[in-house]
């Protein structure tokens, strides 16, 4: 039996790895660039391997042992297609199991308990566990989903800025600040969109909250629409008797304080992060004898 | 001096060419695939050349004469960047001049008169001419513009269908029909978006109007939002005393009947199509002696 397991949290903007030992302790961590399964698959496996090697190094484990260690991968975009087999074949681990990043986030935030999580980062997705049954919503990507995500509100900002610059909507300080970033050239905005990835659009999200705090009406409108989208989805996901709602991702705090009272009332801090959820699931999958505490970090 | 001019209407979904003689008569026409300047530039020049050669053939003009004929190009996406020089170098014409496709559309629809045009096809854009002054709005592309276009409402349809399938919004007959097209697999929708171009999203636009006619609430909601976007822009573009509003593009008829009364009151049929506008502008640029009738098709 293996002495170690590797756990991976591969999101849209970074890939994090942890190595845990037979006692369930995390003994090393590593991080690398994006591991979104939408991206080129060789770039994904590169990120996963690099983060894993960094974690092994931190744990002072000989990196050549990687081929004898099994890995549990929580990956963004996994609901798309059957690329797992190809990816598993490219990876050096002794055994490779996959889960949607929502599943490791749920496990990290709620342990084995019931509740709802909303992941609000570069993308967006929702997962609920009720009486042990898991169901998800969203997570369909930037083009036709990811409502309220950093990427989608960043795109809304560029759309509304162009409308303001065309004289169709009122110019606001936020729209002016965006145009200044593009040298006041609408064409520069459009050229940006020719190659922009979700994370590039998401880089405009912080401005929206900064200008909202100063009363900018365009910022307020974008945030109101985003909060409306979140509220609509939470109303469909929060089940009778649900006592825990956790918001995760880079925009969790900003949106948390703006939720409807019925949702704020059940808002709780997550028990752990998605990587800790991946560690719990890795230990359960590959070292079932190891009893794991809810945060995945310690043996009971 | 040249005996002929070539006029090009290069839109997002097709490229049309016309050859006109010294008398201003169109003597040949040709058509080929897309010439959106957003696309790979060699594909654009290929489409333009192929359409031009077809027009020369139809006119029974030796195709080897193409290098002695000047061309006036109206191209979608021309507001993006300075790719004209590169494109001109790739093209075989004796002289090459460019205009935004909105300019040839304006000339075709209104001749030399004042008024407003709204181009509502795969993309969307607006051009106004008031007291001879031309200004435009929109045309910023699928990612951050093109409100109410076929591509944008097609994308809205996929977004809202996924929300319905996730149980967040009510399922409707239209959303069911979309899911049926994707084998009832949400993942298939997301995979479609990985490579879908604006025209691919636009292929869903006709369904929206078909189901709206049957009272589908999702269809009605999407159309109401699109008509709201059009109305907002027309209110900014229609000037004091404006007596002509022309809608062009594949969705012109559908939207025309849904406009606000103040806009319907000035709605007129276009005098000619964008290609006829390009012919007028080609004759004016390269054969200024030729007096051209407003429809660009005949010498006065």
Short mmCIF file of C-alpha atoms in Angstrom, two decimals, chain A residues 38 78-83 126 135-145 147 155 158-160 162-163 166-169 186-187 189-191 193-194 201 225 229 232-233 236-237, chain B residues 38 78-83 126 135-145 147 155 158-160 162-163 166-169 186-187 189-191 193-194 201 225 229 232-233 236-237:
data_model
loop_
_atom_site.label_atom_id
_atom_site.label_comp_id
_atom_site.label_asym_id
_atom_site.label_seq_id
_atom_site.Cartn_x
_atom_site.Cartn_y
_atom_site.Cartn_z
CA UNK A 38 -10.88 23.63 -20.94
CA UNK A 78 -14.41 18.54 -15.57
CA UNK A 79 -18.09 18.41 -16.47
CA UNK A 80 -16.95 18.95 -20.04
CA UNK A 81 -16.37 15.85 -22.06
CA UNK A 82 -14.46 12.70 -21.42
CA UNK A 83 -10.96 14.09 -21.35
CA UNK A 126 -23.15 25.81 -7.00
CA UNK A 135 -26.51 18.05 -6.83
CA UNK A 136 -24.89 20.89 -8.70
CA UNK A 137 -25.92 23.85 -10.83
CA UNK A 138 -23.96 26.23 -13.00
CA UNK A 139 -20.29 25.79 -13.76
CA UNK A 140 -21.05 25.83 -17.49
CA UNK A 141 -18.28 28.24 -18.38
CA UNK A 142 -17.81 31.82 -19.44
CA UNK A 143 -19.62 31.65 -22.79
CA UNK A 144 -23.04 30.48 -21.62
CA UNK A 145 -22.85 30.33 -17.83
CA UNK A 147 -23.31 34.23 -13.98
CA UNK A 155 -17.31 41.40 -19.49
CA UNK A 158 -16.64 46.34 -20.88
CA UNK A 159 -20.02 46.03 -22.63
CA UNK A 160 -21.55 48.86 -20.62
CA UNK A 162 -18.68 50.76 -24.77
CA UNK A 163 -22.37 51.69 -24.59
CA UNK A 166 -21.13 55.46 -27.76
CA UNK A 167 -23.45 57.87 -25.92
CA UNK A 168 -26.14 55.24 -25.44
CA UNK A 169 -25.86 55.08 -21.65
CA UNK A 186 -12.90 51.69 -28.19
CA UNK A 187 -10.94 49.69 -30.75
CA UNK A 189 -11.24 47.30 -25.99
CA UNK A 190 -12.36 45.23 -28.95
CA UNK A 191 -8.79 44.13 -29.68
CA UNK A 193 -11.52 40.82 -26.49
CA UNK A 194 -9.95 39.06 -29.49
CA UNK A 201 -12.06 39.74 -18.06
CA UNK A 225 -27.66 42.16 -11.69
CA UNK A 229 -28.43 36.01 -10.53
CA UNK A 232 -32.16 33.28 -8.15
CA UNK A 233 -29.81 30.29 -8.09
CA UNK A 236 -33.32 26.95 -6.32
CA UNK A 237 -30.46 25.27 -4.44
CA UNK B 38 -11.76 39.34 -37.23
CA UNK B 78 -12.94 47.00 -39.91
CA UNK B 79 -13.05 49.19 -36.84
CA UNK B 80 -10.63 46.71 -35.31
CA UNK B 81 -7.00 47.53 -35.72
CA UNK B 82 -4.92 48.48 -38.66
CA UNK B 83 -5.08 45.28 -40.63
CA UNK B 126 -25.87 51.54 -36.11
CA UNK B 135 -21.59 58.81 -36.83
CA UNK B 136 -21.81 55.20 -35.75
CA UNK B 137 -22.50 53.19 -32.62
CA UNK B 138 -22.10 49.53 -31.80
CA UNK B 139 -20.40 47.07 -34.09
CA UNK B 140 -17.98 46.14 -31.32
CA UNK B 141 -18.31 42.41 -31.83
CA UNK B 142 -19.85 39.40 -30.16
CA UNK B 143 -17.79 39.44 -26.95
CA UNK B 144 -18.62 42.93 -25.67
CA UNK B 145 -21.16 44.33 -28.13
CA UNK B 147 -26.58 43.63 -28.62
CA UNK B 155 -26.09 32.92 -26.82
CA UNK B 158 -28.25 28.81 -24.58
CA UNK B 159 -27.59 30.60 -21.27
CA UNK B 160 -31.25 30.59 -20.30
CA UNK B 162 -28.93 25.86 -19.14
CA UNK B 163 -30.53 27.81 -16.28
CA UNK B 166 -30.54 23.35 -13.83
CA UNK B 167 -33.98 24.07 -12.35
CA UNK B 168 -33.19 27.74 -11.75
CA UNK B 169 -35.69 29.09 -14.28
CA UNK B 186 -25.80 20.09 -20.83
CA UNK B 187 -22.20 19.07 -21.44
CA UNK B 189 -24.02 22.63 -24.99
CA UNK B 190 -20.81 23.56 -23.23
CA UNK B 191 -18.72 21.60 -25.73
CA UNK B 193 -19.40 26.74 -26.97
CA UNK B 194 -15.74 25.67 -26.95
CA UNK B 201 -24.77 31.02 -32.01
CA UNK B 225 -34.53 42.37 -23.86
CA UNK B 229 -31.43 47.24 -26.36
CA UNK B 232 -32.14 52.40 -26.18
CA UNK B 233 -29.65 52.75 -29.02
CA UNK B 236 -29.49 57.91 -28.89
CA UNK B 237 -29.04 57.77 -32.68
#
